[in-house]
């Protein structure tokens, strides 16, 4: 003998797929935490790759990591002229903050300024990065003496 279909049975049967869709949607938004972790990992990886190139003095390859490489008025030749610092050691120590498309990364470095005969100077700095078209790019610090210089 078959049971008659009740209103409650009908609502539960029809509502189950809707409830499942809502639960799957909630689980997907929980992925934002994983996405933030992935974003931080991508920034760290890109920052480490950039600083490894800088330490090897491969500024031609490092150009692709620079924010200014996306500026049509900036040139590789102009970027290469900004040298003068040699890096003996660089250590990317972690992401300090990510706020939208801007981020800061903690970097420790030991460097020399051969033209000034300064050797083995050490500094810890907050390195600025900017996301452009979904990819993190290093932001060149402006000169303290010439803030409008590129």
Short mmCIF file of N, CA and C in Angstrom, two decimals:
data_model
loop_
_atom_site.label_atom_id
_atom_site.label_comp_id
_atom_site.label_asym_id
_atom_site.label_seq_id
_atom_site.Cartn_x
_atom_site.Cartn_y
_atom_site.Cartn_z
N UNK A 1 0.82 -1.16 0.00
CA UNK A 1 0.00 0.00 0.00
C UNK A 1 0.89 1.25 0.00
N UNK A 2 0.59 2.21 -0.85
CA UNK A 2 1.39 3.43 -0.94
C UNK A 2 0.85 4.49 -0.01
N UNK A 3 1.78 5.28 0.49
CA UNK A 3 1.41 6.38 1.37
C UNK A 3 0.94 7.55 0.53
N UNK A 4 -0.03 8.28 0.99
CA UNK A 4 -0.42 9.48 0.26
C UNK A 4 0.66 10.56 0.42
N UNK A 5 0.84 11.35 -0.62
CA UNK A 5 1.83 12.43 -0.60
C UNK A 5 1.26 13.58 0.22
N UNK A 6 2.00 13.90 1.26
CA UNK A 6 1.57 15.02 2.10
C UNK A 6 2.29 16.28 1.66
N UNK A 7 1.75 17.38 2.09
CA UNK A 7 2.36 18.67 1.78
C UNK A 7 3.78 18.73 2.35
N UNK A 8 3.96 18.23 3.55
CA UNK A 8 5.28 18.24 4.19
C UNK A 8 6.27 17.42 3.39
N UNK A 9 5.87 16.24 2.95
CA UNK A 9 6.74 15.38 2.17
C UNK A 9 7.12 16.06 0.85
N UNK A 10 6.17 16.71 0.23
CA UNK A 10 6.41 17.41 -1.03
C UNK A 10 7.39 18.57 -0.84
N UNK A 11 7.21 19.35 0.24
CA UNK A 11 8.10 20.49 0.51
C UNK A 11 9.52 20.00 0.80
N UNK A 12 9.67 18.94 1.60
CA UNK A 12 10.98 18.41 1.92
C UNK A 12 11.66 17.89 0.66
N UNK A 13 10.92 17.19 -0.18
CA UNK A 13 11.50 16.64 -1.41
C UNK A 13 11.94 17.74 -2.36
N UNK A 14 11.15 18.78 -2.49
CA UNK A 14 11.50 19.86 -3.41
C UNK A 14 12.53 20.82 -2.80
N UNK A 15 12.53 20.97 -1.48
CA UNK A 15 13.45 21.90 -0.83
C UNK A 15 14.85 21.33 -0.69
N UNK A 16 14.99 20.03 -0.67
CA UNK A 16 16.31 19.42 -0.47
C UNK A 16 17.34 19.90 -1.48
N UNK A 17 17.03 19.91 -2.80
CA UNK A 17 18.04 20.42 -3.74
C UNK A 17 18.39 21.90 -3.50
N UNK A 18 17.40 22.71 -3.11
CA UNK A 18 17.66 24.13 -2.85
C UNK A 18 18.57 24.29 -1.63
N UNK A 19 18.31 23.53 -0.58
CA UNK A 19 19.14 23.59 0.62
C UNK A 19 20.56 23.14 0.29
N UNK A 20 20.67 22.09 -0.50
CA UNK A 20 21.99 21.59 -0.90
C UNK A 20 22.75 22.67 -1.68
N UNK A 21 22.07 23.36 -2.59
CA UNK A 21 22.71 24.42 -3.37
C UNK A 21 23.20 25.55 -2.46
N UNK A 22 22.40 25.90 -1.45
CA UNK A 22 22.80 26.96 -0.51
C UNK A 22 24.02 26.51 0.28
N UNK A 23 24.02 25.27 0.75
CA UNK A 23 25.17 24.76 1.51
C UNK A 23 26.43 24.72 0.66
N UNK A 24 26.32 24.31 -0.59
CA UNK A 24 27.48 24.29 -1.48
C UNK A 24 27.97 25.71 -1.70
N UNK A 25 27.05 26.65 -1.85
CA UNK A 25 27.42 28.05 -2.03
C UNK A 25 28.16 28.59 -0.82
N UNK A 26 27.70 28.23 0.38
CA UNK A 26 28.38 28.67 1.61
C UNK A 26 29.77 28.07 1.70
N UNK A 27 29.90 26.82 1.31
CA UNK A 27 31.22 26.18 1.32
C UNK A 27 32.15 26.86 0.33
N UNK A 28 31.63 27.28 -0.79
CA UNK A 28 32.46 27.94 -1.80
C UNK A 28 32.95 29.29 -1.29
N UNK A 29 32.10 30.03 -0.56
CA UNK A 29 32.57 31.32 -0.04
C UNK A 29 33.58 31.12 1.07
N UNK A 30 33.54 29.96 1.73
CA UNK A 30 34.57 29.65 2.72
C UNK A 30 35.92 29.53 2.05
N UNK A 31 35.95 29.31 0.74
CA UNK A 31 37.19 29.23 -0.02
C UNK A 31 37.92 30.55 -0.08
N UNK A 32 37.25 31.66 0.32
CA UNK A 32 37.91 32.96 0.31
C UNK A 32 39.11 32.96 1.25
N UNK A 33 39.01 32.23 2.35
CA UNK A 33 40.13 32.14 3.29
C UNK A 33 41.29 31.44 2.60
N UNK A 34 41.00 30.35 1.90
CA UNK A 34 42.05 29.64 1.16
C UNK A 34 42.60 30.55 0.07
N UNK A 35 41.72 31.30 -0.57
CA UNK A 35 42.15 32.21 -1.62
C UNK A 35 43.10 33.27 -1.06
N UNK A 36 42.81 33.79 0.12
CA UNK A 36 43.70 34.78 0.75
C UNK A 36 45.05 34.14 1.05
N UNK A 37 45.03 32.90 1.51
CA UNK A 37 46.30 32.20 1.77
C UNK A 37 47.05 31.97 0.47
N UNK A 38 46.32 31.60 -0.59
CA UNK A 38 46.96 31.42 -1.90
C UNK A 38 47.54 32.74 -2.40
N UNK A 39 46.81 33.83 -2.15
CA UNK A 39 47.27 35.15 -2.57
C UNK A 39 48.57 35.52 -1.84
N UNK A 40 48.60 35.24 -0.56
CA UNK A 40 49.80 35.52 0.24
C UNK A 40 50.96 34.65 -0.24
N UNK A 41 50.69 33.38 -0.54
CA UNK A 41 51.74 32.48 -1.03
C UNK A 41 52.26 32.94 -2.38
N UNK A 42 51.36 33.41 -3.24
CA UNK A 42 51.78 33.91 -4.56
C UNK A 42 52.65 35.15 -4.41
N UNK A 43 52.27 36.04 -3.50
CA UNK A 43 53.06 37.25 -3.25
C UNK A 43 54.44 36.89 -2.70
N UNK A 44 54.49 35.98 -1.76
CA UNK A 44 55.78 35.56 -1.20
C UNK A 44 56.67 34.94 -2.27
N UNK A 45 56.10 34.07 -3.08
CA UNK A 45 56.89 33.41 -4.13
C UNK A 45 57.42 34.44 -5.13
N UNK A 46 56.56 35.36 -5.52
CA UNK A 46 56.98 36.38 -6.50
C UNK A 46 58.03 37.31 -5.89
N UNK A 47 57.85 37.68 -4.63
CA UNK A 47 58.82 38.54 -3.95
C UNK A 47 60.17 37.85 -3.83
N UNK A 48 60.18 36.58 -3.46
CA UNK A 48 61.44 35.84 -3.35
C UNK A 48 62.12 35.71 -4.71
N UNK A 49 61.35 35.46 -5.76
CA UNK A 49 61.93 35.36 -7.10
C UNK A 49 62.53 36.70 -7.54
N UNK A 50 61.82 37.78 -7.27
CA UNK A 50 62.30 39.12 -7.62
C UNK A 50 63.62 39.42 -6.91
N UNK A 51 63.65 39.21 -5.59
CA UNK A 51 64.85 39.54 -4.83
C UNK A 51 66.01 38.62 -5.17
N UNK A 52 65.73 37.40 -5.57
CA UNK A 52 66.82 36.50 -6.02
C UNK A 52 67.45 37.05 -7.29
N UNK A 53 66.63 37.58 -8.20
CA UNK A 53 67.16 38.19 -9.43
C UNK A 53 67.97 39.45 -9.11
N UNK A 54 67.46 40.26 -8.20
CA UNK A 54 68.17 41.48 -7.82
C UNK A 54 69.51 41.13 -7.18
N UNK A 55 69.52 40.13 -6.31
CA UNK A 55 70.77 39.73 -5.65
C UNK A 55 71.78 39.23 -6.68
N UNK A 56 71.30 38.54 -7.73
CA UNK A 56 72.20 38.05 -8.79
C UNK A 56 72.56 39.17 -9.77
N UNK A 57 72.02 40.36 -9.54
CA UNK A 57 72.22 41.51 -10.42
C UNK A 57 71.67 41.27 -11.83
N UNK A 58 70.58 40.50 -11.91
CA UNK A 58 69.90 40.24 -13.19
C UNK A 58 68.72 41.20 -13.30
N UNK A 59 69.02 42.46 -13.48
CA UNK A 59 67.98 43.48 -13.53
C UNK A 59 67.14 43.42 -14.79
N UNK A 60 67.68 42.84 -15.84
CA UNK A 60 66.88 42.69 -17.08
C UNK A 60 65.70 41.76 -16.79
N UNK A 61 65.95 40.64 -16.13
CA UNK A 61 64.87 39.72 -15.77
C UNK A 61 63.98 40.31 -14.68
N UNK A 62 64.56 41.06 -13.76
CA UNK A 62 63.78 41.66 -12.67
C UNK A 62 62.80 42.71 -13.19
N UNK A 63 63.09 43.30 -14.34
CA UNK A 63 62.23 44.33 -14.93
C UNK A 63 60.78 43.85 -15.05
N UNK A 64 60.56 42.59 -15.39
CA UNK A 64 59.20 42.05 -15.54
C UNK A 64 58.44 42.03 -14.22
N UNK A 65 59.14 42.11 -13.10
CA UNK A 65 58.52 42.11 -11.78
C UNK A 65 58.17 43.52 -11.29
N UNK A 66 58.66 44.51 -11.99
CA UNK A 66 58.50 45.90 -11.55
C UNK A 66 57.17 46.49 -12.00
N UNK A 67 56.55 47.25 -11.11
CA UNK A 67 55.33 47.98 -11.44
C UNK A 67 55.58 48.93 -12.61
N UNK A 68 56.74 49.58 -12.61
CA UNK A 68 57.03 50.56 -13.66
C UNK A 68 57.13 49.91 -15.06
N UNK A 69 57.33 48.59 -15.11
CA UNK A 69 57.38 47.92 -16.42
C UNK A 69 56.03 47.97 -17.12
N UNK A 70 54.96 48.23 -16.37
CA UNK A 70 53.60 48.34 -16.92
C UNK A 70 53.28 49.76 -17.37
N UNK A 71 54.18 50.70 -17.07
CA UNK A 71 53.99 52.10 -17.43
C UNK A 71 54.61 52.35 -18.80
N UNK A 72 53.80 52.74 -19.79
CA UNK A 72 54.34 52.96 -21.14
C UNK A 72 55.43 54.03 -21.22
N UNK A 73 55.46 54.94 -20.25
CA UNK A 73 56.47 56.00 -20.29
C UNK A 73 57.80 55.55 -19.67
N UNK A 74 57.80 54.42 -18.97
CA UNK A 74 59.03 53.91 -18.35
C UNK A 74 59.75 53.00 -19.34
N UNK A 75 61.07 53.00 -19.26
CA UNK A 75 61.85 52.15 -20.17
C UNK A 75 62.80 51.26 -19.38
N UNK A 76 63.15 50.15 -19.97
CA UNK A 76 64.12 49.25 -19.37
C UNK A 76 65.46 49.96 -19.20
N UNK A 77 65.85 50.74 -20.19
CA UNK A 77 67.12 51.46 -20.11
C UNK A 77 67.15 52.40 -18.92
N UNK A 78 66.06 53.12 -18.69
CA UNK A 78 65.98 54.02 -17.54
C UNK A 78 66.04 53.25 -16.22
N UNK A 79 65.40 52.10 -16.20
CA UNK A 79 65.42 51.26 -15.01
C UNK A 79 66.83 50.76 -14.71
N UNK A 80 67.54 50.34 -15.74
CA UNK A 80 68.89 49.81 -15.56
C UNK A 80 69.87 50.88 -15.06
N UNK A 81 69.60 52.14 -15.37
CA UNK A 81 70.48 53.23 -14.92
C UNK A 81 70.35 53.51 -13.43
N UNK A 82 69.33 52.95 -12.79
CA UNK A 82 69.09 53.22 -11.37
C UNK A 82 69.97 52.36 -10.46
N UNK A 83 70.90 51.62 -10.97
CA UNK A 83 71.73 50.70 -10.18
C UNK A 83 72.56 51.40 -9.13
N UNK A 84 73.71 50.83 -8.82
CA UNK A 84 74.61 51.43 -7.85
C UNK A 84 74.63 50.71 -6.52
N UNK A 85 73.72 49.78 -6.32
CA UNK A 85 73.69 49.01 -5.07
C UNK A 85 73.94 47.55 -5.42
N UNK A 86 74.81 46.90 -4.67
CA UNK A 86 74.99 45.45 -4.82
C UNK A 86 74.47 44.80 -3.54
N UNK A 87 73.75 43.72 -3.73
CA UNK A 87 73.14 43.02 -2.60
C UNK A 87 73.92 41.75 -2.32
N UNK A 88 74.51 41.68 -1.12
CA UNK A 88 75.26 40.50 -0.70
C UNK A 88 74.32 39.41 -0.21
N UNK A 89 73.25 39.80 0.45
CA UNK A 89 72.27 38.84 0.97
C UNK A 89 70.92 39.53 1.05
N UNK A 90 69.88 38.78 0.72
CA UNK A 90 68.51 39.28 0.83
C UNK A 90 67.65 38.15 1.36
N UNK A 91 66.80 38.49 2.33
CA UNK A 91 65.90 37.49 2.89
C UNK A 91 64.50 38.07 2.97
N UNK A 92 63.57 37.47 2.24
CA UNK A 92 62.16 37.86 2.33
C UNK A 92 61.62 37.16 3.57
N UNK A 93 61.17 37.95 4.53
CA UNK A 93 60.80 37.39 5.84
C UNK A 93 59.31 37.19 6.03
N UNK A 94 58.50 37.63 5.09
CA UNK A 94 57.06 37.38 5.21
C UNK A 94 56.23 38.55 4.73
N UNK A 95 54.96 38.28 4.56
CA UNK A 95 54.01 39.31 4.15
C UNK A 95 53.55 40.05 5.40
N UNK A 96 53.71 41.35 5.38
CA UNK A 96 53.27 42.17 6.51
C UNK A 96 51.77 42.44 6.42
N UNK A 97 51.32 42.82 5.21
CA UNK A 97 49.90 43.14 5.04
C UNK A 97 49.52 43.07 3.57
N UNK A 98 48.28 42.67 3.33
CA UNK A 98 47.68 42.76 2.00
C UNK A 98 46.37 43.50 2.19
N UNK A 99 46.24 44.61 1.49
CA UNK A 99 45.02 45.41 1.54
C UNK A 99 44.58 45.68 0.12
N UNK A 100 43.64 44.88 -0.36
CA UNK A 100 43.18 45.00 -1.73
C UNK A 100 44.30 44.63 -2.69
N UNK A 101 44.66 45.57 -3.56
CA UNK A 101 45.71 45.34 -4.55
C UNK A 101 47.06 45.92 -4.11
N UNK A 102 47.20 46.25 -2.84
CA UNK A 102 48.46 46.76 -2.29
C UNK A 102 48.93 45.83 -1.19
N UNK A 103 50.24 45.69 -1.07
CA UNK A 103 50.79 44.82 -0.04
C UNK A 103 52.16 45.30 0.38
N UNK A 104 52.56 44.90 1.58
CA UNK A 104 53.92 45.14 2.04
C UNK A 104 54.52 43.81 2.47
N UNK A 105 55.79 43.65 2.15
CA UNK A 105 56.53 42.44 2.47
C UNK A 105 57.74 42.85 3.30
N UNK A 106 58.01 42.10 4.36
CA UNK A 106 59.18 42.36 5.19
C UNK A 106 60.42 41.75 4.54
N UNK A 107 61.44 42.57 4.33
CA UNK A 107 62.67 42.13 3.67
C UNK A 107 63.87 42.61 4.49
N UNK A 108 64.80 41.71 4.71
CA UNK A 108 66.08 42.05 5.33
C UNK A 108 67.14 41.96 4.23
N UNK A 109 68.09 42.88 4.24
CA UNK A 109 69.14 42.86 3.22
C UNK A 109 70.48 43.32 3.77
N UNK A 110 71.52 42.77 3.17
CA UNK A 110 72.88 43.25 3.41
C UNK A 110 73.36 43.72 2.04
N UNK A 111 73.81 44.95 1.97
CA UNK A 111 74.14 45.56 0.68
C UNK A 111 75.39 46.41 0.78
N UNK A 112 75.90 46.77 -0.39
CA UNK A 112 77.05 47.66 -0.48
C UNK A 112 76.75 48.75 -1.49
N UNK A 113 77.36 49.89 -1.29
CA UNK A 113 77.29 51.02 -2.22
C UNK A 113 78.72 51.28 -2.68
N UNK A 114 79.16 50.59 -3.73
CA UNK A 114 80.57 50.69 -4.15
C UNK A 114 81.02 52.11 -4.46
N UNK A 115 80.17 52.91 -5.09
CA UNK A 115 80.58 54.28 -5.43
C UNK A 115 80.86 55.12 -4.19
N UNK A 116 80.19 54.81 -3.10
CA UNK A 116 80.41 55.55 -1.85
C UNK A 116 81.35 54.81 -0.90
N UNK A 117 81.85 53.67 -1.36
CA UNK A 117 82.75 52.83 -0.58
C UNK A 117 82.14 52.38 0.76
N UNK A 118 80.85 52.17 0.73
CA UNK A 118 80.15 51.63 1.90
C UNK A 118 79.93 50.15 1.65
N UNK A 119 80.37 49.33 2.60
CA UNK A 119 80.25 47.89 2.44
C UNK A 119 79.48 47.27 3.59
N UNK A 120 78.81 46.20 3.28
CA UNK A 120 78.11 45.37 4.27
C UNK A 120 77.19 46.17 5.19
N UNK A 121 76.37 46.99 4.58
CA UNK A 121 75.34 47.70 5.32
C UNK A 121 74.14 46.75 5.46
N UNK A 122 73.40 46.87 6.54
CA UNK A 122 72.23 46.03 6.75
C UNK A 122 71.00 46.89 6.96
N UNK A 123 69.88 46.38 6.46
CA UNK A 123 68.62 47.10 6.64
C UNK A 123 67.47 46.10 6.61
N UNK A 124 66.45 46.40 7.39
CA UNK A 124 65.18 45.69 7.33
C UNK A 124 64.18 46.71 6.81
N UNK A 125 63.42 46.34 5.81
CA UNK A 125 62.52 47.29 5.18
C UNK A 125 61.17 46.67 4.89
N UNK A 126 60.19 47.51 4.70
CA UNK A 126 58.87 47.08 4.25
C UNK A 126 58.82 47.37 2.76
N UNK A 127 58.84 46.32 1.99
CA UNK A 127 58.87 46.40 0.54
C UNK A 127 57.44 46.47 0.02
N UNK A 128 57.16 47.45 -0.83
CA UNK A 128 55.80 47.65 -1.33
C UNK A 128 55.58 46.88 -2.62
N UNK A 129 54.38 46.27 -2.73
CA UNK A 129 53.97 45.52 -3.92
C UNK A 129 52.57 45.94 -4.31
N UNK A 130 52.28 45.84 -5.61
CA UNK A 130 50.97 46.20 -6.13
C UNK A 130 50.51 45.13 -7.11
N UNK A 131 49.24 44.73 -6.99
CA UNK A 131 48.69 43.74 -7.90
C UNK A 131 48.16 44.45 -9.15
N UNK A 132 48.65 44.02 -10.31
CA UNK A 132 48.20 44.57 -11.59
C UNK A 132 47.76 43.39 -12.45
N UNK A 133 46.52 43.43 -12.89
CA UNK A 133 45.95 42.34 -13.71
C UNK A 133 46.14 40.98 -13.04
N UNK A 134 45.97 40.94 -11.73
CA UNK A 134 46.04 39.69 -10.99
C UNK A 134 47.44 39.21 -10.64
N UNK A 135 48.47 39.99 -10.99
CA UNK A 135 49.86 39.58 -10.73
C UNK A 135 50.52 40.65 -9.86
N UNK A 136 51.28 40.20 -8.85
CA UNK A 136 51.97 41.11 -7.95
C UNK A 136 53.21 41.69 -8.62
N UNK A 137 53.39 43.02 -8.48
CA UNK A 137 54.54 43.73 -9.04
C UNK A 137 55.20 44.57 -7.94
N UNK A 138 56.52 44.61 -7.98
CA UNK A 138 57.31 45.39 -7.03
C UNK A 138 57.16 46.87 -7.33
N UNK A 139 56.99 47.66 -6.29
CA UNK A 139 56.86 49.11 -6.44
C UNK A 139 58.20 49.75 -6.09
N UNK A 140 58.78 50.45 -7.05
CA UNK A 140 60.05 51.15 -6.80
C UNK A 140 59.79 52.31 -5.87
N UNK A 141 60.63 52.43 -4.87
CA UNK A 141 60.54 53.58 -3.97
C UNK A 141 60.99 54.83 -4.70
N UNK A 142 60.30 55.89 -4.45
CA UNK A 142 60.70 57.17 -5.02
C UNK A 142 61.90 57.70 -4.26
N UNK A 143 62.71 58.44 -4.94
CA UNK A 143 63.88 59.04 -4.32
C UNK A 143 63.43 60.05 -3.27
N UNK A 144 64.09 60.06 -2.14
CA UNK A 144 63.78 61.03 -1.09
C UNK A 144 64.16 62.42 -1.56
N UNK A 145 65.27 62.51 -2.30
CA UNK A 145 65.73 63.82 -2.76
C UNK A 145 64.95 64.30 -3.98
N UNK A 146 64.48 63.34 -4.81
CA UNK A 146 63.77 63.69 -6.03
C UNK A 146 62.47 62.88 -6.10
N UNK A 147 61.46 63.25 -5.32
CA UNK A 147 60.25 62.42 -5.22
C UNK A 147 59.47 62.28 -6.52
N UNK A 148 59.65 63.18 -7.48
CA UNK A 148 58.91 63.05 -8.73
C UNK A 148 59.70 62.26 -9.76
N UNK A 149 60.92 61.86 -9.44
CA UNK A 149 61.75 61.09 -10.39
C UNK A 149 61.17 59.71 -10.59
N UNK A 150 61.29 59.21 -11.80
CA UNK A 150 60.81 57.85 -12.12
C UNK A 150 61.84 56.82 -11.86
#
